[in-house]
Short mmCIF file of C-alpha atoms in Angstrom, two decimals:
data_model
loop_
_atom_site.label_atom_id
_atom_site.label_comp_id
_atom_site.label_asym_id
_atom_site.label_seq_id
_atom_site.Cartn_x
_atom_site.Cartn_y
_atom_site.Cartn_z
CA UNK A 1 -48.88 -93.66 39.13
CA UNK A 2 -50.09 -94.85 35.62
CA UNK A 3 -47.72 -96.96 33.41
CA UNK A 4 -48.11 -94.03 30.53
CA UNK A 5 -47.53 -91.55 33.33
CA UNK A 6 -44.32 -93.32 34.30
CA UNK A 7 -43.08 -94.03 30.33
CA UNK A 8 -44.00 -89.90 30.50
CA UNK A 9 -42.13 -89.62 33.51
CA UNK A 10 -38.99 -91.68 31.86
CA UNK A 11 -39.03 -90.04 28.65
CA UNK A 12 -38.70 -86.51 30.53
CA UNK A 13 -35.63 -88.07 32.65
CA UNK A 14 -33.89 -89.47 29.59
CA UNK A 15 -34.15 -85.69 27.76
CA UNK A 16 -32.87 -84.25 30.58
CA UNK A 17 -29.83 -86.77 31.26
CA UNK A 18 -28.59 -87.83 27.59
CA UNK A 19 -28.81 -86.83 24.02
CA UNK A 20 -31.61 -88.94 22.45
CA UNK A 21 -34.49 -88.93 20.65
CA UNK A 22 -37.03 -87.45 23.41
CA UNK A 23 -34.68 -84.44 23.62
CA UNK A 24 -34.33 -83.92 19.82
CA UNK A 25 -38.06 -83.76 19.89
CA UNK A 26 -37.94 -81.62 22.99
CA UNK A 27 -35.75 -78.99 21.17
CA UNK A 28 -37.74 -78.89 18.36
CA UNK A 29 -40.85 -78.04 20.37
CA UNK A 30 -39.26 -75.16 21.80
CA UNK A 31 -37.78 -73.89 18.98
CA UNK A 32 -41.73 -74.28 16.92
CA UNK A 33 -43.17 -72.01 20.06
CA UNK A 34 -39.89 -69.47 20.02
CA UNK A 35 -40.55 -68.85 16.17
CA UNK A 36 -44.27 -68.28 16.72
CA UNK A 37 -43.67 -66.33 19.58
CA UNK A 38 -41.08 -64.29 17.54
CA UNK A 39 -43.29 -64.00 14.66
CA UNK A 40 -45.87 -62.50 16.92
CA UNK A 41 -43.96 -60.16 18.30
CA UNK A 42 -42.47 -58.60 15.42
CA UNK A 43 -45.99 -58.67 13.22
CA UNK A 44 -48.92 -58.53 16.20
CA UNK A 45 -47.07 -56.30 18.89
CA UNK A 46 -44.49 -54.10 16.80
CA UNK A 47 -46.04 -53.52 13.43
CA UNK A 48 -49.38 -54.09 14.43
CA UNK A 49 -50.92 -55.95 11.20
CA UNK A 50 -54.05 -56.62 10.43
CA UNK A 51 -53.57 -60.31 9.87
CA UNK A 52 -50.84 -61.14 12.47
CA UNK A 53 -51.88 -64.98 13.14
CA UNK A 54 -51.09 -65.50 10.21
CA UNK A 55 -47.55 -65.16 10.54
CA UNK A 56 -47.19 -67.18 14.00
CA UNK A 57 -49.27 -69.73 12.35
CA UNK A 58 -47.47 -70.59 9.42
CA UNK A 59 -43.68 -70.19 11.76
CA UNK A 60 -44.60 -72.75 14.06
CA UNK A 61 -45.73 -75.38 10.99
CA UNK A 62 -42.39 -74.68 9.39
CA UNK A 63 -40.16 -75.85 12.47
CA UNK A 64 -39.82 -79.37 10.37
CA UNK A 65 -37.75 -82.44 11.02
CA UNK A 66 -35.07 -81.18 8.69
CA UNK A 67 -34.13 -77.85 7.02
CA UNK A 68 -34.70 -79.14 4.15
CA UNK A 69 -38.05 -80.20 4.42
CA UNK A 70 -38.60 -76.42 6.16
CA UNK A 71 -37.11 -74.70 2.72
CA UNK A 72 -39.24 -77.43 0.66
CA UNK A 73 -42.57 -77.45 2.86
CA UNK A 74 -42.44 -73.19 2.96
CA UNK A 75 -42.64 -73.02 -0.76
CA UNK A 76 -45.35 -75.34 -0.88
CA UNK A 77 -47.20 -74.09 1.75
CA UNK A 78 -46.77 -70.25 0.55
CA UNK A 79 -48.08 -71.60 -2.96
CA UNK A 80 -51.03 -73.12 -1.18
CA UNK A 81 -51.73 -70.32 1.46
CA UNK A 82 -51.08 -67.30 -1.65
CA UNK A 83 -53.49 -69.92 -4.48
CA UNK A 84 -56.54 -69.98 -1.54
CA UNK A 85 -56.22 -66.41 -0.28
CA UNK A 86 -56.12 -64.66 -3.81
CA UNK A 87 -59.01 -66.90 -5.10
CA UNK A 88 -61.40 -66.35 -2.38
CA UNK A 89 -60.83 -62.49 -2.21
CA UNK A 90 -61.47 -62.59 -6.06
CA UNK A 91 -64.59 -64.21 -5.94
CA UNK A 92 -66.02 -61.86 -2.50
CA UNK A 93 -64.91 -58.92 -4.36
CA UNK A 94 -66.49 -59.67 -7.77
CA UNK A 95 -69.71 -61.66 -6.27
CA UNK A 96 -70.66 -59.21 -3.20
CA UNK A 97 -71.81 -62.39 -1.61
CA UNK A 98 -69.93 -64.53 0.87
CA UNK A 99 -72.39 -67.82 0.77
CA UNK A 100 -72.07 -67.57 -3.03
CA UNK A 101 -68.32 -67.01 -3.15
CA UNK A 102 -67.94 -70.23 -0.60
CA UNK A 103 -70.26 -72.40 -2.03
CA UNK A 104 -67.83 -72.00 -5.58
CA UNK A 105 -64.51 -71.33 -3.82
CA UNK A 106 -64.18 -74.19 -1.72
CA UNK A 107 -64.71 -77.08 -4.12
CA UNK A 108 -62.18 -75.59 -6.72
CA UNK A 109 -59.47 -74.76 -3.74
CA UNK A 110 -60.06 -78.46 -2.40
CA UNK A 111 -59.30 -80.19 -5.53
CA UNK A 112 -56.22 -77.33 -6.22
CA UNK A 113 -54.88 -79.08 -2.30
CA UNK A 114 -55.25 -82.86 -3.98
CA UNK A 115 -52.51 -81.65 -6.40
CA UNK A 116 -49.48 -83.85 -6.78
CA UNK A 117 -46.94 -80.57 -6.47
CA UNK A 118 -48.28 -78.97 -3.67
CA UNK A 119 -47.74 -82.42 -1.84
CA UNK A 120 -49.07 -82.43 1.94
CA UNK A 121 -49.46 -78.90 2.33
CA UNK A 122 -52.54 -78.70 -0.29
CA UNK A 123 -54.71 -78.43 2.61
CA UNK A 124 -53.57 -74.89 3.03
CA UNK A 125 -55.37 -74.26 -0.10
CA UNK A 126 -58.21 -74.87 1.52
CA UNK A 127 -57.09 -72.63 4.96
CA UNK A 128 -56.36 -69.59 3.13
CA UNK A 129 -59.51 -69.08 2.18
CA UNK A 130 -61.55 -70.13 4.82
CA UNK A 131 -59.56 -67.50 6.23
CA UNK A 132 -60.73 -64.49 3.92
CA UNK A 133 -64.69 -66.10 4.05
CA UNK A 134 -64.76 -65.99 7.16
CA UNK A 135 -63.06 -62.50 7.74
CA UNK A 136 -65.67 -59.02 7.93
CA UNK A 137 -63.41 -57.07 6.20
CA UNK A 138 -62.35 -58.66 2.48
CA UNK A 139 -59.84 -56.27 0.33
CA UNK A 140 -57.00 -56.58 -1.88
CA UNK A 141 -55.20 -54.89 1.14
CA UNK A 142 -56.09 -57.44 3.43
CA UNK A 143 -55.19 -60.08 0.76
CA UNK A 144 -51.49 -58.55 0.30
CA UNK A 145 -51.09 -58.50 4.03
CA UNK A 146 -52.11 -62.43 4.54
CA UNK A 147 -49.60 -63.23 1.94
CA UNK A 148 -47.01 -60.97 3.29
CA UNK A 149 -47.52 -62.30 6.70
CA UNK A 150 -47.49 -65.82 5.84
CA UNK A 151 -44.09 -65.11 4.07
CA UNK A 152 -42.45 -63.48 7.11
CA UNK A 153 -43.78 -66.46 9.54
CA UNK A 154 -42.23 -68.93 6.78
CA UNK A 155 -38.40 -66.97 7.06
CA UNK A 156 -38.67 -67.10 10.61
CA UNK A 157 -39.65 -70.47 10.91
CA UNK A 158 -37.20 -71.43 8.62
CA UNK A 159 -34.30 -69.14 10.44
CA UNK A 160 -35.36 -70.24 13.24
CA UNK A 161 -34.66 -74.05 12.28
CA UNK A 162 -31.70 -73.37 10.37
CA UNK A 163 -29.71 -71.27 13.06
CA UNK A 164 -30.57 -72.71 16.63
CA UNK A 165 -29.88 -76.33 16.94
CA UNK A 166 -30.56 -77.51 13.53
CA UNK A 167 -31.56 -81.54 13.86
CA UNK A 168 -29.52 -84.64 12.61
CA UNK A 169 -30.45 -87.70 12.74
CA UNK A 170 -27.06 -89.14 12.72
CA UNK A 171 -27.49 -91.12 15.72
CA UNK A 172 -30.80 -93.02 14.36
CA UNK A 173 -29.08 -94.11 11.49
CA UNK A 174 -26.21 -95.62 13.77
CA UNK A 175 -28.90 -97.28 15.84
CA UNK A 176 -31.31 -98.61 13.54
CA UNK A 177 -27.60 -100.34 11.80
CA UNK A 178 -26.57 -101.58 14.97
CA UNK A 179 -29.87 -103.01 15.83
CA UNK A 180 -30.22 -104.71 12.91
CA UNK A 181 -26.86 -106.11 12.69
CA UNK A 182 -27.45 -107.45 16.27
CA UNK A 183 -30.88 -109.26 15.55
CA UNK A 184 -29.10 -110.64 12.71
CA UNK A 185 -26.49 -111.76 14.48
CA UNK A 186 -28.16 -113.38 17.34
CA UNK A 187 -30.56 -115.20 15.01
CA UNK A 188 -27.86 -117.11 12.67
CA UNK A 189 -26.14 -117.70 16.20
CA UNK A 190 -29.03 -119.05 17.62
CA UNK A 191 -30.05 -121.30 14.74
CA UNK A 192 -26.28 -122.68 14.57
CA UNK A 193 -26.08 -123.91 18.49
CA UNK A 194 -29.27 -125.19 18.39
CA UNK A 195 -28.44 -127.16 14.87
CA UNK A 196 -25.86 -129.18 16.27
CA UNK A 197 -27.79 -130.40 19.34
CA UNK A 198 -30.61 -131.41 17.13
CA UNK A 199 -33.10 -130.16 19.74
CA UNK A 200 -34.94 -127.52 17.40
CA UNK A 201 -39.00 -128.30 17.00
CA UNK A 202 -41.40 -126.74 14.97
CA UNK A 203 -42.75 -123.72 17.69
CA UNK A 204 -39.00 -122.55 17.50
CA UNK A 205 -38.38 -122.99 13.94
CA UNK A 206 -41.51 -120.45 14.00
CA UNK A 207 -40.23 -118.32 16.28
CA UNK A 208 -36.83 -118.18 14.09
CA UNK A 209 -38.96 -117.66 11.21
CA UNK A 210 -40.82 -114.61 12.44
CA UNK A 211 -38.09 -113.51 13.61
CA UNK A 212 -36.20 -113.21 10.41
CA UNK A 213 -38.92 -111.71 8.85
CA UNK A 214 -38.70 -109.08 11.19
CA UNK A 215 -35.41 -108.87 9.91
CA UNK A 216 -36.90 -106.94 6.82
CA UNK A 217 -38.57 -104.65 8.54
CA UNK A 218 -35.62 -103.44 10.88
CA UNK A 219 -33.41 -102.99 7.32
CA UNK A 220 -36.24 -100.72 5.86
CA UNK A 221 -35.85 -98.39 9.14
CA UNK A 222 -31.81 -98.77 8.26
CA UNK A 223 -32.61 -97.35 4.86
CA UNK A 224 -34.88 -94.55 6.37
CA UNK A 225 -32.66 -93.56 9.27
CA UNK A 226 -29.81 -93.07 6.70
CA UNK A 227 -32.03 -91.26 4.38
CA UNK A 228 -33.40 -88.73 7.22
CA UNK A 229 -29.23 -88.39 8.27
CA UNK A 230 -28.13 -87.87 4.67
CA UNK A 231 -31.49 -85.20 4.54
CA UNK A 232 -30.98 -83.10 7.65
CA UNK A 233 -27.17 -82.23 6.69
CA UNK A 234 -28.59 -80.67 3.72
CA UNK A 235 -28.59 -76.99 4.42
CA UNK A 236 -27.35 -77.57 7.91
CA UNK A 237 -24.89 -74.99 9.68
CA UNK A 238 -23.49 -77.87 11.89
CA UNK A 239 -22.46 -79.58 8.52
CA UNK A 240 -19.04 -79.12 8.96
CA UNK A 241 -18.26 -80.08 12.35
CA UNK A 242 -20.27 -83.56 11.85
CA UNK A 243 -18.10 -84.10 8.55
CA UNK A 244 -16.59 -87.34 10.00
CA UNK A 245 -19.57 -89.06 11.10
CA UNK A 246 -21.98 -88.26 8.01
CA UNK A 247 -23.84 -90.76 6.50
CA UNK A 248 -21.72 -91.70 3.61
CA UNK A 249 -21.12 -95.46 1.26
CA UNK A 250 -19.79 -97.59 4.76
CA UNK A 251 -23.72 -96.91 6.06
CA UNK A 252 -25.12 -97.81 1.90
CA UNK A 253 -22.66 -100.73 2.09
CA UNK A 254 -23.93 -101.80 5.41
CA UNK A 255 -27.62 -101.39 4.80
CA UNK A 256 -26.92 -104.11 1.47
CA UNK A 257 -25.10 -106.21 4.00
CA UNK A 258 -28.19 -106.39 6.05
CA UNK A 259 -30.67 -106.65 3.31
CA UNK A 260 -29.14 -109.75 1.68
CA UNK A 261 -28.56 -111.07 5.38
CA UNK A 262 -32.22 -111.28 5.65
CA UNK A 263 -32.88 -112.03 2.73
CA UNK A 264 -31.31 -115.62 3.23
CA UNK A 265 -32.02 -116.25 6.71
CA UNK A 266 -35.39 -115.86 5.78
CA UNK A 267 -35.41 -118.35 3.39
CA UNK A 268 -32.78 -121.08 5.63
CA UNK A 269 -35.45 -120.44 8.44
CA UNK A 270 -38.08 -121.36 6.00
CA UNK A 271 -36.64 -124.61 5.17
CA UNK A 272 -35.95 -125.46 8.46
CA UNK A 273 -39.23 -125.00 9.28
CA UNK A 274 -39.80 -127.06 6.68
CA UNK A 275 -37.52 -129.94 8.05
CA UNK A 276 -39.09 -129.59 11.86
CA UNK A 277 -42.66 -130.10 10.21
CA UNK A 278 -41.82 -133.38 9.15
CA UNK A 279 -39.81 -134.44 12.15
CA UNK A 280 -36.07 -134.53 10.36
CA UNK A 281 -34.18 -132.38 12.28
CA UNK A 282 -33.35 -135.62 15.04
CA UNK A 283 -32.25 -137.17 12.09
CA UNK A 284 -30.10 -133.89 10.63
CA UNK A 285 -28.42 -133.08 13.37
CA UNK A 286 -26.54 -136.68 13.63
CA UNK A 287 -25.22 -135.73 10.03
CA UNK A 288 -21.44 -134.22 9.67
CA UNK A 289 -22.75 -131.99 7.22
CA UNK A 290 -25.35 -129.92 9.74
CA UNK A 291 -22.16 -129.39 12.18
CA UNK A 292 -20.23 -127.74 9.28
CA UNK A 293 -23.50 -125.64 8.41
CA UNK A 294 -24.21 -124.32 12.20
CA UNK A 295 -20.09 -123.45 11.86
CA UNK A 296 -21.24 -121.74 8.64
CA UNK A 297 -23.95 -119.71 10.10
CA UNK A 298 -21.77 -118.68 13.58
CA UNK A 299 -19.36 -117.30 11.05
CA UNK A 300 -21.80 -115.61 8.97
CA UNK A 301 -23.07 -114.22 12.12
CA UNK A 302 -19.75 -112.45 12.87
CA UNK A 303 -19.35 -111.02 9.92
CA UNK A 304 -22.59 -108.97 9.37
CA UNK A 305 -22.00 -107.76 12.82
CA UNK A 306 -18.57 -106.95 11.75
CA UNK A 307 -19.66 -105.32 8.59
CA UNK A 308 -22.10 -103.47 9.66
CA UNK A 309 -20.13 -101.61 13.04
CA UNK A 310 -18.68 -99.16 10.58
CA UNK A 311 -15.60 -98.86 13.06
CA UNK A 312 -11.84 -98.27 11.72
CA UNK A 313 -8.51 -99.71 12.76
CA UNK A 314 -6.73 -102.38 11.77
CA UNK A 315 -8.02 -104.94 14.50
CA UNK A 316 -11.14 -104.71 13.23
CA UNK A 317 -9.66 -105.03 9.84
CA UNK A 318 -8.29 -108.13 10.83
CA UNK A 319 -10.88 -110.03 12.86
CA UNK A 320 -12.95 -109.47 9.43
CA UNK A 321 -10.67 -111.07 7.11
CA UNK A 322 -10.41 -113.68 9.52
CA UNK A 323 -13.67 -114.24 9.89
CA UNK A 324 -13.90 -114.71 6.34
CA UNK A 325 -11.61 -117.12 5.65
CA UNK A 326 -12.84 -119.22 8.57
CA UNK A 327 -16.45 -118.85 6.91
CA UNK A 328 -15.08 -119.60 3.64
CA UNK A 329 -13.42 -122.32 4.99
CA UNK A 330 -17.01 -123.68 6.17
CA UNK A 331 -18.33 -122.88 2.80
CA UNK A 332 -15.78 -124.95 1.02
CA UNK A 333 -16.39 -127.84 3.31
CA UNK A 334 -20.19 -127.93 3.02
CA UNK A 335 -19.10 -128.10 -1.03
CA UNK A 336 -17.05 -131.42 -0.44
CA UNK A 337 -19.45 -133.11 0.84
CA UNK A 338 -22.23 -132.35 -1.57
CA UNK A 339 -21.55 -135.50 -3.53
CA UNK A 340 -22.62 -137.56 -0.58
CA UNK A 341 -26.01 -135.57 -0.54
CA UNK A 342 -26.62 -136.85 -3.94
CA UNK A 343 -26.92 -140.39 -2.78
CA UNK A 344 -29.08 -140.02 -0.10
CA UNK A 345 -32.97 -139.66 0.49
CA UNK A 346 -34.84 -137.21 -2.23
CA UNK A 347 -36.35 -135.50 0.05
CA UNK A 348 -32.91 -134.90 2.14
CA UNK A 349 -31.04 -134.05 -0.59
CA UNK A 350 -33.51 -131.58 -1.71
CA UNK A 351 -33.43 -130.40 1.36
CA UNK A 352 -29.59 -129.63 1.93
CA UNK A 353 -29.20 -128.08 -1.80
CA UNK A 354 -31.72 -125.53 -0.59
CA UNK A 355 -29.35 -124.68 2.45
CA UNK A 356 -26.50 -124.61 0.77
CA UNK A 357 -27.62 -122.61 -1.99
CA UNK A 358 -28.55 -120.31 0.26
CA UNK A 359 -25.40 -120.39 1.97
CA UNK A 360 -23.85 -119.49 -0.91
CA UNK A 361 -25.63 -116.83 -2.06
CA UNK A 362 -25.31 -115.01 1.48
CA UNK A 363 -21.49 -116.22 1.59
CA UNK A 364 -20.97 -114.13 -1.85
CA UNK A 365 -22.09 -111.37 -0.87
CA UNK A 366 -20.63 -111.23 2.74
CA UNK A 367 -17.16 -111.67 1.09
CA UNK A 368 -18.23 -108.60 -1.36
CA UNK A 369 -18.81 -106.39 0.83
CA UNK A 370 -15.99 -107.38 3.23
CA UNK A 371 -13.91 -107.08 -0.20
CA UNK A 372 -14.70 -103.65 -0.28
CA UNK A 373 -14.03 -102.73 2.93
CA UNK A 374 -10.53 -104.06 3.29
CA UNK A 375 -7.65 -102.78 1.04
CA UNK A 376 -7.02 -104.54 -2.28
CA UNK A 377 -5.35 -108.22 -1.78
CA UNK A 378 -5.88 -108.53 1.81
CA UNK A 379 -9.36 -110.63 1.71
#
């Protein structure tokens, strides 16, 4: 068996045994073919139109991600569909010539898709009237009964997406936070033990540094997961019974945490990276200062993972305000001895001031939003 036959193989299990993103995407492919299929059978087999793909064709497009987007895409698409199909009947009616009418038609419906308001569904522009130029039988009729059809296939769709196991995307957005906070956390860990022993070279420094530039790109899918979960309660019948666990400020508040997280260990990698180029880091690690920084950074660590669990209770209420007095603690002590800096090397001192202004910055603002989280004179 082929690896892509076994991840196919896996992805199939994992619908079948837990809720997840292979069977959100499973759902939603059998709820596209039951509104074409329903579509079909109420316009092709019941009322027999004259234009029944139509109506199949446009249902199974409008089984979006979200409801929203479904209500938002339909209108779009109907503009698009109703723009094409009443242009090119026009223009067959008035010309008596089909090559003519397509040879003017199609450039002026192409650049009516590239508008900004029709957004991605321009192209339909474009469809509905391929779909009258290349029909035998053109008539104001047949024009009426395209646009009628498309509209029925767009409420059914829509219905369709609305009514039977509308999607949320509440879990992504819990995952993508998670994730991040993790990779976060492991990386100021990981930098802090390997601080003290003085044992950190340029590959890893690398390796750290990649690593937190990653960073950015796992708090941009934090932003977009909470987006999509904000998005698909939006006209969503399961609103109410997923009131507790909607996206709300604790996943905004957690998302900043993040961003400024990586922000900052970005730039201490960086300047570590800087230190391992030039062979210092033998000589940092026997200074009391890098000690209190690693304690620093395992602190730091905590709290971002802390901050950004979004769990209750007054455990974790108190493990946080711990955490940041202990890391404030840290903070105070890498103050104290700034002083000494002063008197050393240039170079070193230059050095430090750029980790501890760092420091700093991401100390403020994990006592901010830790500040917010707790109730008023408790942090």
């Amino acid at each position: 068996m082929s690896r892509k036959t076994r991840g196919a193989a896996r992805a199939v299990q994992r619908a079948w045994e837990q809720p997840g993103r292979e069977r959100d995407l499973a759902a939603q492919a059998l709820k596209a073919a039951f509104a074409a299929w329903a579509s079909w059978a109420v316009v092709g087999w019941w009322l027999h139109a004259p234009m029944a793909f139509v109506a199949p064709f446009v249902a199974i497009l409008l089984v979006e991600s979200t409801v929203y987007q479904s209500v938002a895409h339909a209108l779009q698409q109907l503009a698009a569909i109703a723009s094409g199909t009443v242009m090119a009947t026009l223009l067959v009616l008035l010309m008596h010539n089909r090559i003519g009418a397509m040879g003017l038609v199609l450039p002026l419906v192409v650049l009516l898709g590239s508008w900004s308001r029709l957004g991605r569904q321009g192209i339909y522009t474009a469809t509905g009237a391929l779909f009258v130029l290349t029909d035998t039988q053109v008539s104001l009729t047949g024009c009426a009964a395209r646009i009628g059809e498309a509209v029925f296939g767009a409420a059914v769709g829509i219905t369709v997406n609305a009514l039977i196991r509308p999607p949320v995307y509440l879990r992504n957005a819990h995952a993508a936070i998670h994730e991040a906070a993790q990779e976060t956390g492991r990386l100021l860990e990981t930098a802090s033990g390997r601080l003290v022993d003085g044992q950190w070279d340029v590959d890893e420094t690398q390796a750290w540094h990649r690593q937190a530039l990653h960073l950015q790109h796992l708090v941009t899918r934090c932003r977009s997961a909470v987006g999509w979960s904000r998005e698909s309660l939006w006209g969503n019948v399961r609103r109410r019974t997923l009131a507790s666990s909607r996206p709300n400020k604790d996943y905004e508040d957690a998302t900043v945490v993040l961003d400024n997280a990586a922000v900052h260990t970005t730039e201490l990698t960086r300047t570590l990276l800087e230190a391992a180029a030039r062979d210092r880091q033998a000589h940092w690690s026997r200074l009391p200062l890098i000690r209190g920084y690693a304690d620093f950074l395992a602190r730091a660590a905590q709290i971002v993972r802390l901050s950004a669990d979004g769990g209750a209770g007054q455990d974790r209420e108190d493990t946080l305000r711990q955490a940041v007095r202990e890391m404030r603690a840290a903070m105070d002590g890498l103050r104290r001895q700034l002083p000494d800096l002063v008197l050393g090397e240039p170079e070193e001192a230059s050095a430090y001031g750029a980790l501890l202004l760092q420091a700093q910055r991401l100390a403020g603002n994990l006592e901010a939003s830790a500040r917010q989280e707790a109730p008023p004179g408790h942090v």
